[in-house]
Structure formats: structure tokens, C-alpha cells
mmCIF file of C-alpha atoms in Angstrom:
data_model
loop_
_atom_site.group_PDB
_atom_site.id
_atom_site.type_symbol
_atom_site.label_atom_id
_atom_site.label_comp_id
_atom_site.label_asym_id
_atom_site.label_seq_id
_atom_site.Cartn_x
_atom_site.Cartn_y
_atom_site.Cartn_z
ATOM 1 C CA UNK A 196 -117.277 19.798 -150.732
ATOM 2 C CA UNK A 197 -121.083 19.681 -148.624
ATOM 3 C CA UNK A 198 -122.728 16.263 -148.641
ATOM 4 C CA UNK A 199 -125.524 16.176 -151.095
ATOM 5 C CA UNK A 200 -128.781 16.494 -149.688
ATOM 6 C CA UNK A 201 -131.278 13.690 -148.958
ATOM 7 C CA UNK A 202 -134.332 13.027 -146.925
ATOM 8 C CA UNK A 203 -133.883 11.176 -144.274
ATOM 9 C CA UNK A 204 -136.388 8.331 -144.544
ATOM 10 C CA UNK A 205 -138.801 7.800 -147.014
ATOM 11 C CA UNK A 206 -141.891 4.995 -147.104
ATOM 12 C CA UNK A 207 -144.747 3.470 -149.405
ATOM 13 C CA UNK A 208 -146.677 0.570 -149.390
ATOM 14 C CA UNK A 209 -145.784 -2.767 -151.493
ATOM 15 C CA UNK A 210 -146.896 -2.025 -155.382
ATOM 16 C CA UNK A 211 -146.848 1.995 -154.910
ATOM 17 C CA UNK A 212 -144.104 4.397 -156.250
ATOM 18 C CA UNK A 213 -142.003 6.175 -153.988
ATOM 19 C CA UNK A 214 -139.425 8.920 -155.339
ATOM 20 C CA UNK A 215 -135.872 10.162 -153.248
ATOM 21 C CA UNK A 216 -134.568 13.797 -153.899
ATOM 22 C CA UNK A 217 -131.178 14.427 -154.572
ATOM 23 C CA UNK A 218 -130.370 17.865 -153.716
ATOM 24 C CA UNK A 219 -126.895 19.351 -155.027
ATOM 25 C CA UNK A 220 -125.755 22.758 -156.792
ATOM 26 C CA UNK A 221 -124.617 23.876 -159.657
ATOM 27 C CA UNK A 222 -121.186 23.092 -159.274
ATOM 28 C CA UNK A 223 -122.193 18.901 -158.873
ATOM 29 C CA UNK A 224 -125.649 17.880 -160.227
ATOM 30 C CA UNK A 225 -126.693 20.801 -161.308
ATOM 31 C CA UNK A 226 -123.684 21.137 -163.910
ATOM 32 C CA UNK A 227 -122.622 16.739 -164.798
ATOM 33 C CA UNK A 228 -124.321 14.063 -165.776
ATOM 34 C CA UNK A 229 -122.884 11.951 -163.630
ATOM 35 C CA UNK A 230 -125.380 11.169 -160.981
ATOM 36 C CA UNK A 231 -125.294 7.851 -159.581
ATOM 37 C CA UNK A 232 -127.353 6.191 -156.745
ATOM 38 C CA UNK A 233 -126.440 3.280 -154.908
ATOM 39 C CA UNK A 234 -128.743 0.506 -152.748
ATOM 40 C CA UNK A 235 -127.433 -0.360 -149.022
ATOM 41 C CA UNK A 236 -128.766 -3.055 -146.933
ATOM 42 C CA UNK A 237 -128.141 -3.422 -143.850
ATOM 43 C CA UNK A 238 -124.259 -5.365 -143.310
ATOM 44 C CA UNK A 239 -123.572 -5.281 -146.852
ATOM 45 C CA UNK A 240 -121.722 -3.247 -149.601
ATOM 46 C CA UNK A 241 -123.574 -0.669 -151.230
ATOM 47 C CA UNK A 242 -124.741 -1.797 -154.535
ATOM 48 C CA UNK A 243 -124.888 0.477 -157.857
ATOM 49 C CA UNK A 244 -128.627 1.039 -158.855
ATOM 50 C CA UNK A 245 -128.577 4.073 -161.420
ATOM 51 C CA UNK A 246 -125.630 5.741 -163.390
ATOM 52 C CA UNK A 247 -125.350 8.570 -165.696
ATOM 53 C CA UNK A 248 -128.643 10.055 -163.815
ATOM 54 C CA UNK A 249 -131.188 7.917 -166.224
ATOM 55 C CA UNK A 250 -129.037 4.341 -166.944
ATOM 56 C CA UNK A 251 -129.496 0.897 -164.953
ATOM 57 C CA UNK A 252 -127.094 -1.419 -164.892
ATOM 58 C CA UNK A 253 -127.389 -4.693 -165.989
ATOM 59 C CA UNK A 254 -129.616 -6.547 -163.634
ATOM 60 C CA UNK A 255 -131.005 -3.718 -161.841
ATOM 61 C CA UNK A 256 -134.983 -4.101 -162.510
ATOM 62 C CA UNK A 257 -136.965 -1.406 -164.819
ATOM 63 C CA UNK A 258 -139.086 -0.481 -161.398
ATOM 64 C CA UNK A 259 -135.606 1.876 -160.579
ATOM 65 C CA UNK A 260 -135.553 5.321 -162.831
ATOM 66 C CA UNK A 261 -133.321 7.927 -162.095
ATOM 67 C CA UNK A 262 -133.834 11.509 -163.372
ATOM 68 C CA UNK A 263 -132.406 15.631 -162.784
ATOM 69 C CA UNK A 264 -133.610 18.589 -162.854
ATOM 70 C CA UNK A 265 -131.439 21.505 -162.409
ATOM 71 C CA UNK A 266 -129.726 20.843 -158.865
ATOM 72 C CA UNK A 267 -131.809 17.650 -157.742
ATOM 73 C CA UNK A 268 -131.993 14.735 -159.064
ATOM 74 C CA UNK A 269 -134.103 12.261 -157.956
ATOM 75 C CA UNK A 270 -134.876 7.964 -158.170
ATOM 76 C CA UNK A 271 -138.285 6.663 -158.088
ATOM 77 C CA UNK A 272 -138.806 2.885 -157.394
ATOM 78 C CA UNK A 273 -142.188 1.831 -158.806
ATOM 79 C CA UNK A 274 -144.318 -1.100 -157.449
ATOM 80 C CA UNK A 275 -142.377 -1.474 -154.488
ATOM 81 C CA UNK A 276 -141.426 -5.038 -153.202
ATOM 82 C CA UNK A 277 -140.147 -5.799 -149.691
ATOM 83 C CA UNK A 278 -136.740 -6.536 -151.218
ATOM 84 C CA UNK A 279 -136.602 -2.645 -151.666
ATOM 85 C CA UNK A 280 -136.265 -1.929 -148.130
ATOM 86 C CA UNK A 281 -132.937 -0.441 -147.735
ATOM 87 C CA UNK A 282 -130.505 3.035 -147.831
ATOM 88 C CA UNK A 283 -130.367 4.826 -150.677
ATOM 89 C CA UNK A 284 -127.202 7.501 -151.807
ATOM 90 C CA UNK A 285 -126.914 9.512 -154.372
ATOM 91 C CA UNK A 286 -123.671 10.592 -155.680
ATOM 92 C CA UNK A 287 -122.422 13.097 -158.094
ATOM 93 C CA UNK A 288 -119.015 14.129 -160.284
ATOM 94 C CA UNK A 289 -118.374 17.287 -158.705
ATOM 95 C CA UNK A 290 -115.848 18.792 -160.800
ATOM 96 C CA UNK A 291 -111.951 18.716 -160.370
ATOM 97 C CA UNK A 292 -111.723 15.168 -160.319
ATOM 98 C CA UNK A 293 -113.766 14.764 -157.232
ATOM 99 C CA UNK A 294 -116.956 12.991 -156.226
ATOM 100 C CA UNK A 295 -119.497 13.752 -153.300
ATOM 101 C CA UNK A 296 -122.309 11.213 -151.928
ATOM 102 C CA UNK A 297 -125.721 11.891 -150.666
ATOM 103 C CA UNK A 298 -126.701 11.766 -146.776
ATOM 104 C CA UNK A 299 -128.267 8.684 -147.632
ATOM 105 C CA UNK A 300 -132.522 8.040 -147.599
ATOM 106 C CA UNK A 301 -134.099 5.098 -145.326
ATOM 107 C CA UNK A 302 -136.522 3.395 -147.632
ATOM 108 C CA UNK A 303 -139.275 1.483 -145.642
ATOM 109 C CA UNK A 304 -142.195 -1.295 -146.932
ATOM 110 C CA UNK A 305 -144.831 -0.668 -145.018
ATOM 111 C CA UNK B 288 -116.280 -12.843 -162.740
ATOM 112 C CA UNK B 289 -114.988 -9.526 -161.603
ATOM 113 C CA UNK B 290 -114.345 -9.202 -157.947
ATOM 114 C CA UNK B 291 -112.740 -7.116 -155.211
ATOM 115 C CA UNK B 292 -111.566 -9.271 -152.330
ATOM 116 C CA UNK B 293 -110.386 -6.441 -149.477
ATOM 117 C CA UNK B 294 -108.161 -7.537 -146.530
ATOM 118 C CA UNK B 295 -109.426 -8.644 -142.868
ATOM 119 C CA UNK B 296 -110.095 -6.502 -140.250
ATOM 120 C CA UNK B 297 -107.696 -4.170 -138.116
ATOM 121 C CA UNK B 298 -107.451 -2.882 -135.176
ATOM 122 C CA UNK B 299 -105.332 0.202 -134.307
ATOM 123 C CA UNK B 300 -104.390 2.598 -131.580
ATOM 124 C CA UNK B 301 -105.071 6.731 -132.008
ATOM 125 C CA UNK B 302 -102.481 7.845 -133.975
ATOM 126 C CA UNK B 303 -101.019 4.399 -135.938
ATOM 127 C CA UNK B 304 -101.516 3.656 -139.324
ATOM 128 C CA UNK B 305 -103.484 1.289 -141.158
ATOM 129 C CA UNK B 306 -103.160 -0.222 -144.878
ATOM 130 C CA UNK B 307 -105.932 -1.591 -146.560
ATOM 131 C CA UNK B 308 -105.733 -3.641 -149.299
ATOM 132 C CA UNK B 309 -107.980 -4.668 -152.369
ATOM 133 C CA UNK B 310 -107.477 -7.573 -154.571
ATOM 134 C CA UNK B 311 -108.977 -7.485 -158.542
ATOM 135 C CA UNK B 312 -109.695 -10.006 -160.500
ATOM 136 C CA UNK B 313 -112.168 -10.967 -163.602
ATOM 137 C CA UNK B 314 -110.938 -7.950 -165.591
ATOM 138 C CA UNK B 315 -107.727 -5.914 -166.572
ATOM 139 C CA UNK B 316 -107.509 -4.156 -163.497
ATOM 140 C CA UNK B 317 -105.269 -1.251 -165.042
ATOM 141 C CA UNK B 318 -108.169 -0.493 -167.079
ATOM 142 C CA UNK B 319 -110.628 1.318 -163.997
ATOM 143 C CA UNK B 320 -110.026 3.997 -161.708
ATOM 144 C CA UNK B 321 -110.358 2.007 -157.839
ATOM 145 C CA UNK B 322 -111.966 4.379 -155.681
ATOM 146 C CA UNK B 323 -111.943 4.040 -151.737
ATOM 147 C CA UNK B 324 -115.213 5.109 -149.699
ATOM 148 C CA UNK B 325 -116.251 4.348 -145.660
ATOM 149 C CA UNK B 326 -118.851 4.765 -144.069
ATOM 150 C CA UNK B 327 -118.344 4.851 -139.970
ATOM 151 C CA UNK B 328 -121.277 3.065 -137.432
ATOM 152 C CA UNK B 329 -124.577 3.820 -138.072
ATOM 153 C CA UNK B 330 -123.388 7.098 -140.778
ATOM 154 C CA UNK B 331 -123.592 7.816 -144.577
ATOM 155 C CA UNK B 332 -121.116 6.926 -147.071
ATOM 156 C CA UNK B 333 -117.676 9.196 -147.296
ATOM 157 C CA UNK B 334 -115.836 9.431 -150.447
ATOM 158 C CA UNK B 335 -111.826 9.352 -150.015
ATOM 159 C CA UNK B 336 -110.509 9.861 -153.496
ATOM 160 C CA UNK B 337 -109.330 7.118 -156.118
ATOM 161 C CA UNK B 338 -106.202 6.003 -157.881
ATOM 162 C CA UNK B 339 -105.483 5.283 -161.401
ATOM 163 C CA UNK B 340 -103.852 1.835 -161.758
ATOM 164 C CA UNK B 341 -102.581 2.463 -164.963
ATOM 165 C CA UNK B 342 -100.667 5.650 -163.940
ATOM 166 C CA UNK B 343 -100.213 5.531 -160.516
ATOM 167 C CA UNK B 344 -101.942 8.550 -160.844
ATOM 168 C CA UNK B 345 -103.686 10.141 -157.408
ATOM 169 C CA UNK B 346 -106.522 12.422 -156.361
ATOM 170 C CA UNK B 347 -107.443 12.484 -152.783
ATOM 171 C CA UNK B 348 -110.954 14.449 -150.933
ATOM 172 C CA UNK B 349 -109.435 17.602 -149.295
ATOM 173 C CA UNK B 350 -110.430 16.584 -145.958
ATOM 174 C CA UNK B 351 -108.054 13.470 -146.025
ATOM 175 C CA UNK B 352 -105.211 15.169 -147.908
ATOM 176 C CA UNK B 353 -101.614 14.784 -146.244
ATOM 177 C CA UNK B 354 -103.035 11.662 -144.148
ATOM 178 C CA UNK B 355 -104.219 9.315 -146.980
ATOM 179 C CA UNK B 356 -101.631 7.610 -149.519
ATOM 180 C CA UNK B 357 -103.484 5.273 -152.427
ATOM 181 C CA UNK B 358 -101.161 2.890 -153.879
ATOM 182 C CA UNK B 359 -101.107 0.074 -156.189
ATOM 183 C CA UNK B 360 -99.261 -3.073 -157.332
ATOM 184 C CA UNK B 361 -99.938 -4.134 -161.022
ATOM 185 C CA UNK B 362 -98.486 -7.467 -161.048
ATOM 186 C CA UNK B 363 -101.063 -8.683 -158.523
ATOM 187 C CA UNK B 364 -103.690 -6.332 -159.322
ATOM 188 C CA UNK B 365 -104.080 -5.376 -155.928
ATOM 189 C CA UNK B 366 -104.720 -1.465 -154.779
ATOM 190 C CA UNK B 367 -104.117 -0.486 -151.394
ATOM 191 C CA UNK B 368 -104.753 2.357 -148.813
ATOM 192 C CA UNK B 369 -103.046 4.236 -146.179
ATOM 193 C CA UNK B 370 -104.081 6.446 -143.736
ATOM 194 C CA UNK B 371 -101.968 7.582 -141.026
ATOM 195 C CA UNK B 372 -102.750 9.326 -137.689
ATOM 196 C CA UNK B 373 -105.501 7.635 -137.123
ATOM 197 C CA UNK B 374 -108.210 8.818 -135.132
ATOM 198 C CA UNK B 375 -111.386 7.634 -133.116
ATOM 199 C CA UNK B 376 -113.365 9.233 -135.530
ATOM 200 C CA UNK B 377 -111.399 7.420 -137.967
ATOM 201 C CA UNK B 378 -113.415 4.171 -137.100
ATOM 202 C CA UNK B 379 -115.696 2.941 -139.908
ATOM 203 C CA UNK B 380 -115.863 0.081 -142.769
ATOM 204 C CA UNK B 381 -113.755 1.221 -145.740
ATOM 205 C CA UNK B 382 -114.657 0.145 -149.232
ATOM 206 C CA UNK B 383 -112.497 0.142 -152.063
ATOM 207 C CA UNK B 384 -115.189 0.232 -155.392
ATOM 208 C CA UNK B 385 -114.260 0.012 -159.273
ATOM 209 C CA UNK B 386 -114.919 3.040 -161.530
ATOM 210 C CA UNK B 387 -117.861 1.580 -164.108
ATOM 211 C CA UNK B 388 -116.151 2.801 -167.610
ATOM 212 C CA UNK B 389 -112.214 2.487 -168.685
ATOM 213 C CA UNK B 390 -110.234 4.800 -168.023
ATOM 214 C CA UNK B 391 -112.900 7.399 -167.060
ATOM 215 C CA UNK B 392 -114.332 8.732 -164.008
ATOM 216 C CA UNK B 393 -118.051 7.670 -163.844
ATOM 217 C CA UNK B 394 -119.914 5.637 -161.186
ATOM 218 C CA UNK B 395 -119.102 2.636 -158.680
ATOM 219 C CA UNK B 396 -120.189 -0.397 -160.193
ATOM 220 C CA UNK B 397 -118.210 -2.958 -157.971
ATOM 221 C CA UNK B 398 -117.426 -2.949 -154.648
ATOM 222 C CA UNK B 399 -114.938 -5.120 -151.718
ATOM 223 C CA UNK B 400 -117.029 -6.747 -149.172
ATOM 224 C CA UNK B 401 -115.451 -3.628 -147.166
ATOM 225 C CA UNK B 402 -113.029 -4.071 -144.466
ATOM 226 C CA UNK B 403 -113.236 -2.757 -140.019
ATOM 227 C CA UNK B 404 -111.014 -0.655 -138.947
ATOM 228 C CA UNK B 405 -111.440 0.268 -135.133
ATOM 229 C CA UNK B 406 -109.203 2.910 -133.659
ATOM 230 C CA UNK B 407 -109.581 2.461 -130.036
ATOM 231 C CA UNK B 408 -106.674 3.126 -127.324
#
């Protein structure tokens, strides 16, 4: 099972939008609906941001939307705060009781 | 509240063994899959496989099959890990993380603080 496929960094300024690609196939996101993504900062566990592609936890602010289409998925983080600075992974269900994770997206305030 | 409390840090020698362990509480821990996921210096994160505490049942990622054993103890909630012929390239922080709905395979919506293991001769 190939890592899903991220950017490696991505950037914006505090208060714009900035939106991380997911890409999988159509044996993982292309075929579930169970794309996740997770925060990382640095020295700490990873933290769940977005389930079910679309669905925040409790907790997790309405500035984080997840969304697919066909093989990529994607997360957008609106009005970005410096708080967002961290590593981003996606993850996906990719059949036969087995999970995969993104190669993981730098996310810098400039 | 609910909590995963993972065991200190190890240190092993190229082909040893470690066992990592991960303590539940705040919920009935038979009731979510525990999945285990590291993540070595400075890389991305690396899904292992998970275990299903109510079962016992097993599923492990292909590239750790025949070297990784997942385990669990119900009457102190506590899952553990194996993996044997360890490696340098074995070195990394390894998570253990709760599956998010009951008895299904979904997301990871709590994690262990994540526990060192460094393989070095």
C-alpha cells in the first residue's frame, strides 16, 4: 500500500484560506468515505482534525473543512491563525481492513 | 476523561525486541479498535495495523507482518505491541491511537503521548 500523496509545504498569511491535497486512488479515497486528517506540532501527538472526509470533531474550530473529489481529497483552513502552523496527514480506509496516511503537508503563517 | 498513557522509553540493540504498552482509561476500552502508528526522526506518520480488544482479533500492514505481534489485556485495559528483529531503521516514536466509533474501523480520535524506541548497537 503507496503513501498517499501530499504537498510538501504549504503557506498563507494570517486571516487567508489555504487548502492541502490529498492524493489517493481508487482503491483508498477514491472508493471510502473514510478520509481523515490529522494536526502535528512539533513534539507532540498528532491530533484528529477531520473524519469521515467532511466531519469535525468536537472542538475542532469551523475554520477546518474537509472535502473529496474522486481520488483527492483535500482540507482547507480558513482565516488562518498562527496556532495553525503545523503538519498536516491525511489518511484513508483502504480496503481489507487496512489504513494508509498521507506524506504529511508543512503548514506555515507567514 | 479518556486517555492513553503509553510506557517510557526503550532502548534496544539491532535485532532485540521491544514491547510497547498502552494504558486506557475514561471509556470501555473493549469497545474501540487500538491502532499503533510511528513516525521515525524528522519522517511522516506509518500505520502498523490495530487490534480488536474485544476479540483479540488482529490485522497487521504487510510490511510489518511476521515481525509485529498486537496484544491485549482486558482486565487492565491495557494494549500492547511487539516487534521483534529490530532494526536501525526501526527507530522512531510509536503511537498507539483509539479507533473514533465502537466497534468499527473509522478514524484516530485519541492518541498516547507516543513512546522512543532507539535501536542503536
Amino acid at each position: 500500500q503507496s503513501a498517499l500523496t501530499q504537498p510538501p509545504s504549504a503557506s498563507g498569511s494570517p486571516g487567508q484560506s489555504v487548502t492541502i491535497s490529498c492524493a489517493g486512488t481508487s482503491s483508498d479515497v477514491g472508493y471510502y468515505n473514510y478520509v481523515s486528517w490529522y494536526q502535528q506540532h512539533p513534539g507532540k501527538a498528532p491530533k484528529l482534525m477531520i473524519y469521515e472526509v467532511t466531519k469535525r470533531p468536537s472542538g475542532v474550530p469551523d475554520r477546518f473543512s474537509g472535502s473529496k473529489s474522486g481520488n483527492t481529497a483535500s482540507l482547507t483552513v480558513s482565516g488562518l491563525q498562527a496556532e495553525d502552523e503545523a503538519d498536516y496527514y491525511c489518511s484513508s480506509y483502504a480496503g481489507s481492513n487496512n489504513f494508509v496516511f498521507g506524506t504529511g503537508t508543512k503548514v506555515t503563517v507567514l | 476523561q479518556v486517555q492513553l498513557v503509553q510506557s517510557g522509553a526503550e532502548v534496544k540493540k539491532p535485532g532485540a525486541s521491544v514491547k510497547v504498552s498502552c494504558k486506557a482509561s475514561g471509556y470501555t476500552f473493549t469497545a474501540h479498535y487500538i491502532h499503533w502508528v510511528r513516525q521515525a526522526p524528522g519522517q511522516g506518520l506509518e500505520w502498523m495495523g490495530w487490534i480488536n480488544p474485544n476479540s483479540g482479533g488482529t490485522n497487521y500492514a504487510q510490511k510489518f507482518q511476521g515481525r509485529v505481534t498486537m496484544s491485549r489485556d482486558t482486565s487492565i485495559s491495557t494494549a500492547y505491541m511487539d516487534l521483534s528483529r529490530l532494526r536501525s531503521d526501526d527507530t522512531a516514536v510509536y503511537y498507539c491511537a483509539r479507533d473514533l466509533r465502537p466497534y468499527q474501523l473509522n478514524s484516530l480520535d485519541v492518541w498516547g503521548q507516543g513512546t522512543t524506541v532507539t535501536v542503536s548497537s
